[in-house]
Short mmCIF file of C-alpha atoms and ligand atoms in Angstrom, two decimals:
data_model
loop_
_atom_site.label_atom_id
_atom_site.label_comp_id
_atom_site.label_asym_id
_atom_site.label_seq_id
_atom_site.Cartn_x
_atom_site.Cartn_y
_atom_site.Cartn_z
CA UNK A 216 -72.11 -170.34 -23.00
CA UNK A 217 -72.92 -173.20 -25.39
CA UNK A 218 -76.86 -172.98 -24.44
CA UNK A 219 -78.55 -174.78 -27.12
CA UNK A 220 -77.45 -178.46 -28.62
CA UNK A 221 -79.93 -177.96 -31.53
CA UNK A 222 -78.67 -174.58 -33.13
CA UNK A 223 -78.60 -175.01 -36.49
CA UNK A 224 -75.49 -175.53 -38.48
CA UNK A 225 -73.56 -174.65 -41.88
CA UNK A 226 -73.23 -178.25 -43.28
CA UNK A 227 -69.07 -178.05 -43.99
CA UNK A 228 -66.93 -174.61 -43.59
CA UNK A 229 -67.25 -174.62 -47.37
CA UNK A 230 -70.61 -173.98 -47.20
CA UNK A 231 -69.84 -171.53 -44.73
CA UNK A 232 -67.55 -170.01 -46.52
CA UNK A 233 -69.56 -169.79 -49.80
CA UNK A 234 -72.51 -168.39 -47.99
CA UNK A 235 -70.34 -165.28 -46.83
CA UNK A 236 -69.58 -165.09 -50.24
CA UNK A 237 -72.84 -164.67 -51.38
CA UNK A 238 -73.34 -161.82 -48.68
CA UNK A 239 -70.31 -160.15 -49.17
CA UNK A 240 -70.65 -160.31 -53.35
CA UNK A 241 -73.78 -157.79 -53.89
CA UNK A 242 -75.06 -154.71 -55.58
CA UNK A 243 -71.95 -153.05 -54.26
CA UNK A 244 -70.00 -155.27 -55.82
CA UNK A 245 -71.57 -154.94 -59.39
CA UNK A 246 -73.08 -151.94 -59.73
CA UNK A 247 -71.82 -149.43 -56.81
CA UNK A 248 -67.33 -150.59 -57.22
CA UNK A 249 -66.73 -149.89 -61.07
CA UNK A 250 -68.38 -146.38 -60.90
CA UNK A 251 -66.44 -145.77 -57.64
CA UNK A 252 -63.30 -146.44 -59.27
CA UNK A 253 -63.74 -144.90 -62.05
CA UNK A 254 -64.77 -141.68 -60.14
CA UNK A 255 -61.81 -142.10 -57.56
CA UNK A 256 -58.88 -141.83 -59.81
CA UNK A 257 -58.63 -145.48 -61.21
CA UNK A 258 -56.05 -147.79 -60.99
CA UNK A 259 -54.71 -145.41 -57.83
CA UNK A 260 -58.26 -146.17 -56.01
CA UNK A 261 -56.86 -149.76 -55.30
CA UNK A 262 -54.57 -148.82 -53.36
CA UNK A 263 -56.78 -147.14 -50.47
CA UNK A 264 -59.18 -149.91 -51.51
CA UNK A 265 -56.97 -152.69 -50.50
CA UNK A 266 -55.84 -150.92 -47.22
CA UNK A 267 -59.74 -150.70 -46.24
CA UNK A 268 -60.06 -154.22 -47.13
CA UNK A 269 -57.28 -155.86 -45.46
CA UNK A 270 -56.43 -153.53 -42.76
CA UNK A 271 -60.49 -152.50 -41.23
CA UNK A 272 -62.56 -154.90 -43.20
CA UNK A 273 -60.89 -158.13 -42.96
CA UNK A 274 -60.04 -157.44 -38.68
CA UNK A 275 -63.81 -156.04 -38.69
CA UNK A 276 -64.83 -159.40 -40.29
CA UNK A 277 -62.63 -162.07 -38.33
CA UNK A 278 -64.33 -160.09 -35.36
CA UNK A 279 -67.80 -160.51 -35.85
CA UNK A 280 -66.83 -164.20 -36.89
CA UNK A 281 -65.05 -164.41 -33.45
CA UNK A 282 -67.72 -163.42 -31.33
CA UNK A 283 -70.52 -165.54 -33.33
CA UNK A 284 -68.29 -168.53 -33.19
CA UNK A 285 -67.27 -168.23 -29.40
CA UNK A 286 -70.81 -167.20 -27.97
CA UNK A 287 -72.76 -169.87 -30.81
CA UNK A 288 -75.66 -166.90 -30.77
CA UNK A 289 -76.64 -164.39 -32.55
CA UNK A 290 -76.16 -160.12 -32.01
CA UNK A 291 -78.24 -159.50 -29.41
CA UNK A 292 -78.12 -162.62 -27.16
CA UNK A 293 -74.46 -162.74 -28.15
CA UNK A 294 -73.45 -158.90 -26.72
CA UNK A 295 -75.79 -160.08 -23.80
CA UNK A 296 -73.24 -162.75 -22.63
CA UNK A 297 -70.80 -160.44 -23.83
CA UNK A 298 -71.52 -157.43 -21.21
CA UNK A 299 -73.12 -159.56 -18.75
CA UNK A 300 -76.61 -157.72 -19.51
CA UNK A 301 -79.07 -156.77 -21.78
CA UNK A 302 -77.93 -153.55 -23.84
CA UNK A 303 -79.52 -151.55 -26.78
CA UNK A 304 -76.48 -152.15 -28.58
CA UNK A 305 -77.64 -155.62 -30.17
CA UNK A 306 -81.43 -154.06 -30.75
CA UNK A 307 -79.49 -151.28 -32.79
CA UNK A 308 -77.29 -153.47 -34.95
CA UNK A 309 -80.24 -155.67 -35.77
CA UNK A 310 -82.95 -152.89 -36.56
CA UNK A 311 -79.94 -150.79 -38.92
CA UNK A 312 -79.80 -154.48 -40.69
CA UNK A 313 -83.46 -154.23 -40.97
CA UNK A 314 -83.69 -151.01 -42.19
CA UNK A 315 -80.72 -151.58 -44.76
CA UNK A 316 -82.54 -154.54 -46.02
CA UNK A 317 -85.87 -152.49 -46.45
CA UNK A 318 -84.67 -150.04 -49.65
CA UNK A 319 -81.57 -153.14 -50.70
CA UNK A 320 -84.92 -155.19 -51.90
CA UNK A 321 -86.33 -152.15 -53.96
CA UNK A 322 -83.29 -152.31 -55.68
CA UNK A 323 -83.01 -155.81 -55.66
CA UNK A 324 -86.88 -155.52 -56.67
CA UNK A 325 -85.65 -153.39 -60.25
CA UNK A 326 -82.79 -155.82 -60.80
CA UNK A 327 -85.23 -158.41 -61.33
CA UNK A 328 -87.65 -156.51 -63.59
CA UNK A 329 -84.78 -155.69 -65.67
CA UNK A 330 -83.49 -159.39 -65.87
CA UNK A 331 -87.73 -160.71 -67.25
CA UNK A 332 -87.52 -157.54 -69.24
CA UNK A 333 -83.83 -158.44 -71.05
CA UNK A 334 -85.80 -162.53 -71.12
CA UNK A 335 -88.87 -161.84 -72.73
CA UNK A 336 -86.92 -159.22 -75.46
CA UNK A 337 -88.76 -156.26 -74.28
CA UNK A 338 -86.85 -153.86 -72.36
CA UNK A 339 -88.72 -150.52 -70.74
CA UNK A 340 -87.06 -147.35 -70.00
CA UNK A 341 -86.00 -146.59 -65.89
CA UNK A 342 -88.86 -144.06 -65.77
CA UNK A 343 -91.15 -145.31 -67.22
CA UNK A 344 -90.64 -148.60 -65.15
CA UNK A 345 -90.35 -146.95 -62.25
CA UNK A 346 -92.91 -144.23 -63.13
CA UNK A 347 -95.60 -147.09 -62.94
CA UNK A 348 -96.34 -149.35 -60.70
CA UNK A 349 -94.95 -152.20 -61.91
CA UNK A 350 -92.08 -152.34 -59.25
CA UNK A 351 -94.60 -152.78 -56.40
CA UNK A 352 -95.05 -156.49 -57.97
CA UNK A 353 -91.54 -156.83 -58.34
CA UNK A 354 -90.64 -155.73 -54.78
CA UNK A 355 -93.40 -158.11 -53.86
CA UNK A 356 -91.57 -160.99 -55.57
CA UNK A 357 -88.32 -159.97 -54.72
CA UNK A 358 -88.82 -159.90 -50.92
CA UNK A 359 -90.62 -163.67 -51.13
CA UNK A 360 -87.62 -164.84 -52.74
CA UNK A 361 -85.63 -163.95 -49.90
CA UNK A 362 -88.54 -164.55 -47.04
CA UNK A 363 -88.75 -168.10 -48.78
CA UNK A 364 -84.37 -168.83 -48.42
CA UNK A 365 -84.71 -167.78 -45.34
CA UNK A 366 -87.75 -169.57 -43.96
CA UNK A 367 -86.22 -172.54 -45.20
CA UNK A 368 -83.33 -172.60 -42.77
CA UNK A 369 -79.83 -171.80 -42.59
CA UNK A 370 -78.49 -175.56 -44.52
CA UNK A 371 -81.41 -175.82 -46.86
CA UNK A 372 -82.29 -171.94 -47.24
CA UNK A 373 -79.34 -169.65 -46.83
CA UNK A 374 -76.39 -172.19 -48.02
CA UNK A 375 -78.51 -173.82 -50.78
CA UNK A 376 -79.08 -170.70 -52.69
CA UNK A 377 -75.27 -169.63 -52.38
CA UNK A 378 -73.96 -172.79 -53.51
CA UNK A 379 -76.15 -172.87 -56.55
CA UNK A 380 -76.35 -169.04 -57.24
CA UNK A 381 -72.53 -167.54 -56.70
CA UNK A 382 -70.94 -170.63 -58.72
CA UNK A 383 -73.18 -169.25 -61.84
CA UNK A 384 -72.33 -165.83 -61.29
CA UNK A 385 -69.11 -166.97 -61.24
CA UNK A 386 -69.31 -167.97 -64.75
CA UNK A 387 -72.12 -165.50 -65.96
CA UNK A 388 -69.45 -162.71 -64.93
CA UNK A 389 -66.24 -164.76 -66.90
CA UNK A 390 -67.99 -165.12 -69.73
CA UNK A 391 -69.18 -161.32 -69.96
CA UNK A 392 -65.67 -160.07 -69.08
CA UNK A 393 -64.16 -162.10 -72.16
CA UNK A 394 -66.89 -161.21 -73.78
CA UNK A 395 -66.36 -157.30 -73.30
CA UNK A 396 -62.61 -157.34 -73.60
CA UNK A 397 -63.22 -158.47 -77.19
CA UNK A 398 -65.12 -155.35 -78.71
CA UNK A 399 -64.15 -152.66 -79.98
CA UNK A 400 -63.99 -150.34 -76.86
CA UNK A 401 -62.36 -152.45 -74.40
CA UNK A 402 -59.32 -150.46 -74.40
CA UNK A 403 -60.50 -147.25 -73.70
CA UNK A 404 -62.94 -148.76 -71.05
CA UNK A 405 -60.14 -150.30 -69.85
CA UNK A 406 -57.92 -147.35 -69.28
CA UNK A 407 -60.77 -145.40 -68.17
CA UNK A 408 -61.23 -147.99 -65.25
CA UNK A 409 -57.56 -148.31 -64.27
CA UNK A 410 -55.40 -145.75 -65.13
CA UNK A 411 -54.08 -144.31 -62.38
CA UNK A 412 -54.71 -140.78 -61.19
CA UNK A 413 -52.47 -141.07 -58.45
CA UNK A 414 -53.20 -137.05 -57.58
CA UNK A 415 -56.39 -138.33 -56.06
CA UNK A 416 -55.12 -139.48 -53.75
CA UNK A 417 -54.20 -136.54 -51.60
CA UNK A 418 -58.04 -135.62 -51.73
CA UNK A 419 -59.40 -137.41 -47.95
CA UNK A 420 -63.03 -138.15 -49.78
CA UNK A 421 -61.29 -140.69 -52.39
CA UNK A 422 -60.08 -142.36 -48.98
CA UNK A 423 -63.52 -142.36 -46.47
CA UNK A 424 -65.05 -143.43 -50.35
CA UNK A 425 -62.74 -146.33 -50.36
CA UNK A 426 -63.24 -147.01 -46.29
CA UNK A 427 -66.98 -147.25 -46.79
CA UNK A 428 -67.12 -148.93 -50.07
CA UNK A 429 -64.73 -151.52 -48.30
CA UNK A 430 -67.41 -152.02 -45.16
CA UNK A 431 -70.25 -152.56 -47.65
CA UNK A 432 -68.67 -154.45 -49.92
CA UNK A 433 -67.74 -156.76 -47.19
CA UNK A 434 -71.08 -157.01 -44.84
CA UNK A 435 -69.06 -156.16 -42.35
CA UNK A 436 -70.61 -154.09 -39.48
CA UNK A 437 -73.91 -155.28 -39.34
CA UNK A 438 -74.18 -158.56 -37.33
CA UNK A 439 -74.53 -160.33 -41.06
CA UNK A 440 -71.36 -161.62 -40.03
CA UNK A 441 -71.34 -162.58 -36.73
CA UNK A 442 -74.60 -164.10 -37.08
CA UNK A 443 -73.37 -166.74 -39.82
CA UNK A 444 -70.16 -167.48 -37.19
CA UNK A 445 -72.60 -168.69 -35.01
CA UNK A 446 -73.59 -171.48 -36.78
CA UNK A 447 -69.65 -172.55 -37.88
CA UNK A 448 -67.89 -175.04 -35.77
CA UNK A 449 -64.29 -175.80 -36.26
CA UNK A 450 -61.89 -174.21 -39.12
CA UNK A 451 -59.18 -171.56 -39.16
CA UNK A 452 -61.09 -168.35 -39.30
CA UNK A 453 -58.25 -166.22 -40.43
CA UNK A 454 -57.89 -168.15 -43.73
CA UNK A 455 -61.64 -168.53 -44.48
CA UNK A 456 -61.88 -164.63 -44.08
CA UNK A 457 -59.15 -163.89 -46.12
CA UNK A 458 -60.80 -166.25 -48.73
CA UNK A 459 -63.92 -164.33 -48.96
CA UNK A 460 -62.37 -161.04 -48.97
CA UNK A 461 -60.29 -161.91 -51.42
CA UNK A 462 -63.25 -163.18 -53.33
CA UNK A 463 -65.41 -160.32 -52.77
CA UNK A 464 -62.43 -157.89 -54.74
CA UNK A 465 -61.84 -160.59 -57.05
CA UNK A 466 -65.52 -160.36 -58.18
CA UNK A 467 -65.48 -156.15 -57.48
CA UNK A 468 -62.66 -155.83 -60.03
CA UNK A 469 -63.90 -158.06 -62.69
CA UNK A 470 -67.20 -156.56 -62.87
CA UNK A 471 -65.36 -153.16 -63.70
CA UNK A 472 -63.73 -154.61 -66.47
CA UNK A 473 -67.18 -156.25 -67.76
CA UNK A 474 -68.89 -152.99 -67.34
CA UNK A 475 -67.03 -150.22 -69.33
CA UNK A 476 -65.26 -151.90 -72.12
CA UNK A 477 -69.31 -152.11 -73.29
CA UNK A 478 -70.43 -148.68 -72.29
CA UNK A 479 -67.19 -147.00 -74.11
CA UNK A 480 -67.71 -149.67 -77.25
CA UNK A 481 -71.42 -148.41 -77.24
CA UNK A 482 -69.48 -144.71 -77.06
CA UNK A 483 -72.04 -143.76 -74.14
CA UNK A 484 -70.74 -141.78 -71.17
CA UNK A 485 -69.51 -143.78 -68.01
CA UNK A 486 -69.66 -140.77 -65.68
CA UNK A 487 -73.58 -141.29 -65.42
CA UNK A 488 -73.08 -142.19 -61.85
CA UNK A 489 -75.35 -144.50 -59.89
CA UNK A 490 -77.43 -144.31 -63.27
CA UNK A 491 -74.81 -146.60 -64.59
CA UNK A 492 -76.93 -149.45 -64.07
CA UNK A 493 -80.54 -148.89 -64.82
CA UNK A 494 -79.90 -146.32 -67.48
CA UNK A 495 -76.24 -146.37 -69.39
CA UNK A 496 -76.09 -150.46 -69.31
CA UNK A 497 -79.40 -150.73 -71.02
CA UNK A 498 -78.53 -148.73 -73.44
CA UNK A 499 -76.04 -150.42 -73.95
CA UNK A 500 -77.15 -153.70 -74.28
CA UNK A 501 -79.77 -152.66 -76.84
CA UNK A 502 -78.05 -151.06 -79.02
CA UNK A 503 -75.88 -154.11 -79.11
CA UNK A 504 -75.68 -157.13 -81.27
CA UNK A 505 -76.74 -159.88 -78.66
CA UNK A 506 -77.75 -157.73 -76.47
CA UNK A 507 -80.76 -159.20 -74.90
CA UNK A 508 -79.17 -162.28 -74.55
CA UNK A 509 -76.18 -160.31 -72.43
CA UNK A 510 -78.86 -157.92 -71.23
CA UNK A 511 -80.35 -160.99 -69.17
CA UNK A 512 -77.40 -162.52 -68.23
CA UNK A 513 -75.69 -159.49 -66.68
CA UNK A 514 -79.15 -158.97 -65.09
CA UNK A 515 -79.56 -162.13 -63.62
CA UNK A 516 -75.82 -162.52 -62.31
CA UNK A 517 -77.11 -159.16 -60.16
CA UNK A 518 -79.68 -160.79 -59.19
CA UNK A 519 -78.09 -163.54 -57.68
CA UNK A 520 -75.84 -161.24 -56.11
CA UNK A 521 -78.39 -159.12 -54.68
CA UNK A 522 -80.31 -162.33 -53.94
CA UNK A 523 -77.71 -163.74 -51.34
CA UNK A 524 -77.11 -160.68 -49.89
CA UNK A 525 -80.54 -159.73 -49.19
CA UNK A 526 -81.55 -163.46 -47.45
CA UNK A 527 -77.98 -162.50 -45.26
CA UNK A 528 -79.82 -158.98 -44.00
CA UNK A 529 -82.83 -160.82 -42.99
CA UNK A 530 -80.99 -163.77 -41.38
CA UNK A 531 -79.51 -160.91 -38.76
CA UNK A 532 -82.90 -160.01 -37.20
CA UNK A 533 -84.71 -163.38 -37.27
CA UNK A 534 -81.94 -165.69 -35.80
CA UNK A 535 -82.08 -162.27 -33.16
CA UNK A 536 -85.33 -162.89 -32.90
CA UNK A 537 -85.38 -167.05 -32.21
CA UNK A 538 -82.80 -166.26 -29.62
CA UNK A 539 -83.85 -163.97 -28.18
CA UNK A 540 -87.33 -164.61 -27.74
CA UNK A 541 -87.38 -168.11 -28.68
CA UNK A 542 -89.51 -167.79 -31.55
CA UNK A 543 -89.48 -170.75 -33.96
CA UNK A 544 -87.97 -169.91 -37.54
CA UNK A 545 -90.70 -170.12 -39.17
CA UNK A 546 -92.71 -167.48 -37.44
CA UNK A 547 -89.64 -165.27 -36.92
CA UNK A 548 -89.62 -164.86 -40.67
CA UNK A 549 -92.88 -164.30 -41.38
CA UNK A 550 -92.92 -161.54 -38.56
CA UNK A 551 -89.60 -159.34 -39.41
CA UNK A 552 -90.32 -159.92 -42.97
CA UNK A 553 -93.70 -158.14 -42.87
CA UNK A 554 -92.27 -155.29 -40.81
CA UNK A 555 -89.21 -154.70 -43.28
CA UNK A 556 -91.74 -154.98 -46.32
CA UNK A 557 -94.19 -152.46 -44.84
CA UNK A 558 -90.87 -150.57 -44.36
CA UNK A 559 -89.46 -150.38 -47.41
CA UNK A 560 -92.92 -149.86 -49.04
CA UNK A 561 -91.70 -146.15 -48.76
CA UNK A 562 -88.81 -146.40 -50.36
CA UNK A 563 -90.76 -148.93 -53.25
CA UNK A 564 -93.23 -145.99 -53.88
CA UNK A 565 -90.57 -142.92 -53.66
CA UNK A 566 -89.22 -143.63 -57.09
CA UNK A 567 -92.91 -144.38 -58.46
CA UNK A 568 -95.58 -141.75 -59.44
CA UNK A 569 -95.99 -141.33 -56.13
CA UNK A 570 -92.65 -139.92 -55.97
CA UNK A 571 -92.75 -140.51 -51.88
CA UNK A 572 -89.72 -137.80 -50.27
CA UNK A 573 -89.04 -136.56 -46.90
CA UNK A 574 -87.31 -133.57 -46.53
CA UNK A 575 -87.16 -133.08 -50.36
CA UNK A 576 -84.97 -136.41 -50.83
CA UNK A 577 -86.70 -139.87 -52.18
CA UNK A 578 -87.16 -142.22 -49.52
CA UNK A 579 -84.41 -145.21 -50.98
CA UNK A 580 -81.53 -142.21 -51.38
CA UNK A 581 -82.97 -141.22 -47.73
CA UNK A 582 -82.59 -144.63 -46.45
CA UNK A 583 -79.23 -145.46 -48.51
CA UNK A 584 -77.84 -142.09 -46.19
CA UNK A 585 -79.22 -143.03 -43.32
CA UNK A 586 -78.88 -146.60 -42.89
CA UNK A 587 -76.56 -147.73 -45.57
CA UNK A 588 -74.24 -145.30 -44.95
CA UNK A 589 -74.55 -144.02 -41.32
CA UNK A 590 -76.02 -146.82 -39.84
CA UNK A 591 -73.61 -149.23 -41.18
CA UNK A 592 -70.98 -147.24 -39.27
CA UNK A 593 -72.54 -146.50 -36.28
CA UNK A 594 -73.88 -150.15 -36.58
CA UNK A 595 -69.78 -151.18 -37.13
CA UNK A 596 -68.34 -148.76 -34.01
CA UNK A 597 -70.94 -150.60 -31.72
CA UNK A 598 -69.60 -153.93 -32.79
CA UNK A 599 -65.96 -152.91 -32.57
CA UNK A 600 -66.49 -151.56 -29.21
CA UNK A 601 -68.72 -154.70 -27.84
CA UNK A 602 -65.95 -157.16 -29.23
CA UNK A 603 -62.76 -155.62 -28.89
CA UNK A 604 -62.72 -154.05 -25.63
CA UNK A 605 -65.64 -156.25 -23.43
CA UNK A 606 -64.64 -159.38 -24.74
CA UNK A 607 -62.06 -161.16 -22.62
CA UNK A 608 -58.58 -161.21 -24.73
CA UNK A 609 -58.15 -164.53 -24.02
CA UNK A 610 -61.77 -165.67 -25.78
CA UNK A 611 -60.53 -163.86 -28.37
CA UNK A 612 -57.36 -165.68 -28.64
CA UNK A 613 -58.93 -169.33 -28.42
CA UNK A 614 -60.95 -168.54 -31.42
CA UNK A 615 -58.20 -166.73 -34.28
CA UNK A 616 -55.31 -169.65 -32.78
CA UNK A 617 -53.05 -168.04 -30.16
CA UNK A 618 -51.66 -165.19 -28.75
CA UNK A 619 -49.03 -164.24 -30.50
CA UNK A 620 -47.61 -160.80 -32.03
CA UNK A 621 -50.11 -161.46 -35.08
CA UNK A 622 -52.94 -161.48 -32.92
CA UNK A 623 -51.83 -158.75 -30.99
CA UNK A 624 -51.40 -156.80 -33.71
CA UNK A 625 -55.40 -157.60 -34.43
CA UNK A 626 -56.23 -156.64 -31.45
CA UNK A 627 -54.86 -152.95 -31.55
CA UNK A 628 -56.49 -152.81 -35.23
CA UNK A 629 -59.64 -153.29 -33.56
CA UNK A 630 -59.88 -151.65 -30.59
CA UNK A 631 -58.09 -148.39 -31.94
CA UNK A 632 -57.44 -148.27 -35.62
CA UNK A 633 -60.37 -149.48 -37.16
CA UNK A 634 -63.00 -147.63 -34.38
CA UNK A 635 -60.83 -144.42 -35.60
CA UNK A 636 -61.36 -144.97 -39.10
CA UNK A 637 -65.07 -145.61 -38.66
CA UNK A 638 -65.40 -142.66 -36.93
CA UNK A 639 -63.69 -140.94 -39.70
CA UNK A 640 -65.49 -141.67 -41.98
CA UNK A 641 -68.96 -141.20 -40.14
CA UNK A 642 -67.85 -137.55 -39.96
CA UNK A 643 -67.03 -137.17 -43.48
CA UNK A 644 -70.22 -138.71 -44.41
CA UNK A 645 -72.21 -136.45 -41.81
CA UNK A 646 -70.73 -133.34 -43.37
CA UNK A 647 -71.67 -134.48 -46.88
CA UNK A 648 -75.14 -134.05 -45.90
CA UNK A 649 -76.16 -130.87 -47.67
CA UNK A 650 -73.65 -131.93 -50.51
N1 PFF B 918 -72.21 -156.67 -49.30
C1 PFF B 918 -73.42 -156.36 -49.99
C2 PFF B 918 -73.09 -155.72 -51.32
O1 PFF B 918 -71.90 -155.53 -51.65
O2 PFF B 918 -74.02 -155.41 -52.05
C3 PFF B 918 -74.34 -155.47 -49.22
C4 PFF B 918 -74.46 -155.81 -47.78
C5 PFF B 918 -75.01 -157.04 -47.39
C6 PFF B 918 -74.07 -154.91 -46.81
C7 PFF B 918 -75.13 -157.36 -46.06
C8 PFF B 918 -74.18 -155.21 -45.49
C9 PFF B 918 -74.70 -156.43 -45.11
F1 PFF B 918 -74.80 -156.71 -43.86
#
């Protein structure tokens, strides 16, 4: 099923490799882990984290790597010569993408209004930035940042940007943790981020928190991953996984310990929830002595997270889209790109004057539920199905190096253990709905 000689290609399996990172490492990372943790008992949160990651998320990814690598296409075409036919499956994995992508850039949209702001020494209050509507130019920015990575292709867009933006949040985020761990608050922060509460751990929601915080964290479930398989040629796929997920917690756990050694040595609150970010960190930072200087920096290092991850959402639909319907990358861009803007132009406005809500909730929290959260599973369980159970066994083998007990072991993870868990957790999360 090798159809086309010209696909385009990662230029080494580092580049590969550092590309996934810059999917995986995003606002969840940053932003969305520390608070987690420090709302899920700690220190004891790593354990169910590390299950999620290793036992669902790192068999989820080597999956979707699998079946990009082996077909060499992307979701839809790929669970076409899967099945033997043209399903809704694919059209479903790519449009939750989409629609994930369409409120990530409003956020991604604020994290780079707050990065100028911290730059030019002027930092504005979350409401009234959002109560204007300033963050209609942002999001406009924002999304031609990642329309322009990804228009450029996958070697000179998609890899370019990763190898030049994770490396300096690499050392953006190393420099703010020693920074932080040398004021005044670091050890409370510290033990407020990892002490254990190991009671927690007999409550199920610190565990479906940890399963989907895992999945996101990741980009696993979403095609983000398959898709960037199918442009990888040779190369042990069970190492580079375990490299990135390693990487991805890596990055997760140090951000934690950048995060609330500040807000304690500023003696703010931590519990401020998903506020943590846009309200409690500013604060922070200018109350502080260098704090624009560390305002920006933290600021942009999100940005480059969110960046990469973004450009990965958008890749999913428009490689769909050039194989599919043979559209040339250039106009596959432009096209899902203006449909995802005019998408998340909703969500842009709901936390403007506008204040745009359906059913009483803002549209981003709407489309965080729906998509982020739901979708991603639903999105996940299709994969999971498509790949573990239609695939032939053998295909499977060929690509993760043999058939042995490891690999079997794999292969019950994903046909039963990790489907289970999804499914877990999209009931948990479906019964959180009036919550
Ligand atoms: N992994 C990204 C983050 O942690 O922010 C978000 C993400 C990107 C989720 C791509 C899913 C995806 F397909």
């Amino acid at each position: 099923m090798t159809e086309d000689m010209g696909r385009e290609r990662w230029s080494s399996t580092l580049g590969f490799i550092i590309a996934s990172i810059g999917s995986a490492v995003g606002i969840g990372n940053i932003w969305r882990f520390p608070y987690i943790v420090g709302a899920n008992g700690g220190g004891a949160f790593l354990i169910p984290y590390l299950i999620s990651v290793f036992l669902f998320g790192l068999p989820l990814m080597l999956l979707e790597f699998t079946i990009g690598r082996s077909t060499k296409t992307s979701v839809i075409t790929a669970f076409q010569s899967i099945l033997g036919r043209s399903s809704l499956a694919g059209l479903a994995v790519v449009a939750i993408a989409g629609l994930v992508l369409s409120y990530y850039l409003v956020i991604t949209s604020w994290v780079l209004a707050y990065a100028l702001f911290f730059a030019l020494n002027s930092p504005v209050d979350f409401h009234v930035f959002t109560g204007s509507y300033f963050p209609l130019i942002f999001f406009f920015f924002a999304g031609m940042a990642v329309f322009l990575t990804v228009r450029s292709g996958v070697r000179e867009g998609i890899e370019m940007i990763s190898r030049v933006l994770i490396p300096v949040l690499v050392v953006i985020l190393i420099a703010l943790v020693a920074f932080a761990l040398t004021q005044t608050g670091a050890a409370a922060g510290i033990e407020f981020y990892l002490s254990p509460d190991y009671s927690k751990l007999t409550d199920p929601g610190v565990w479906t928190a940890a399963f989907g915080q895992a999945f996101f964290s990741l980009s696993v479930g979403m095609g983000v991953m398959l898709t960037y398989g199918s442009y990888l040629e040779g190369g042990a796929l069970f190492r580079n996984a375990s490299i990135i997920v390693v990487a991805d917690m890596l990055i997760a756990i140090l951000a934690g310990l950048a995060i609330f050694p500040l807000v304690f040595t500023a003696g703010l609150d931590p519990a401020t929830g998903v506020n943590l970010t846009f309200i409690t960190l500013p604060a922070v930072f200018v109350d502080m002595r260098f704090g624009m200087i560390l305002g920006a920096l933290f600021f942009a290092m999100l940005f480059a997270a969110a960046l990469t991850s973004a450009v990965s959402m958008l890749e999913v639909p428009v490689a769909a889209m050039m194989d599919s319907r043979g559209y040339s990358r250039k106009r596959a861009t432009l096209l899902v790109f203006g449909v995802i803007m005019l998408i998340g132009l909703p969500s842009a406005l709901s936390y403007t004057a506008l204040d745009l809500r359906l059913l009483g909730i803002r549209f981003l929290d709407l489309g965080d539920y729906l998509f982020g959260t739901i979708g991603l599973i639903v999105a996940g369980l299709i994969i999971c199905i498509v790949g573990g159970w239609y695939m032939d066994r053998n295909r499977i083998c060929d690509e993760i190096g043999g058939c042995g007990w490891q690999q079997k072991i794999y292969i019950v993870l994903i046909r039963y253990v990790v489907p289970a868990i999804l499914l877990i957790t999209l009931i948990a999360n479906l019964f959180q709905v009036g919550g």
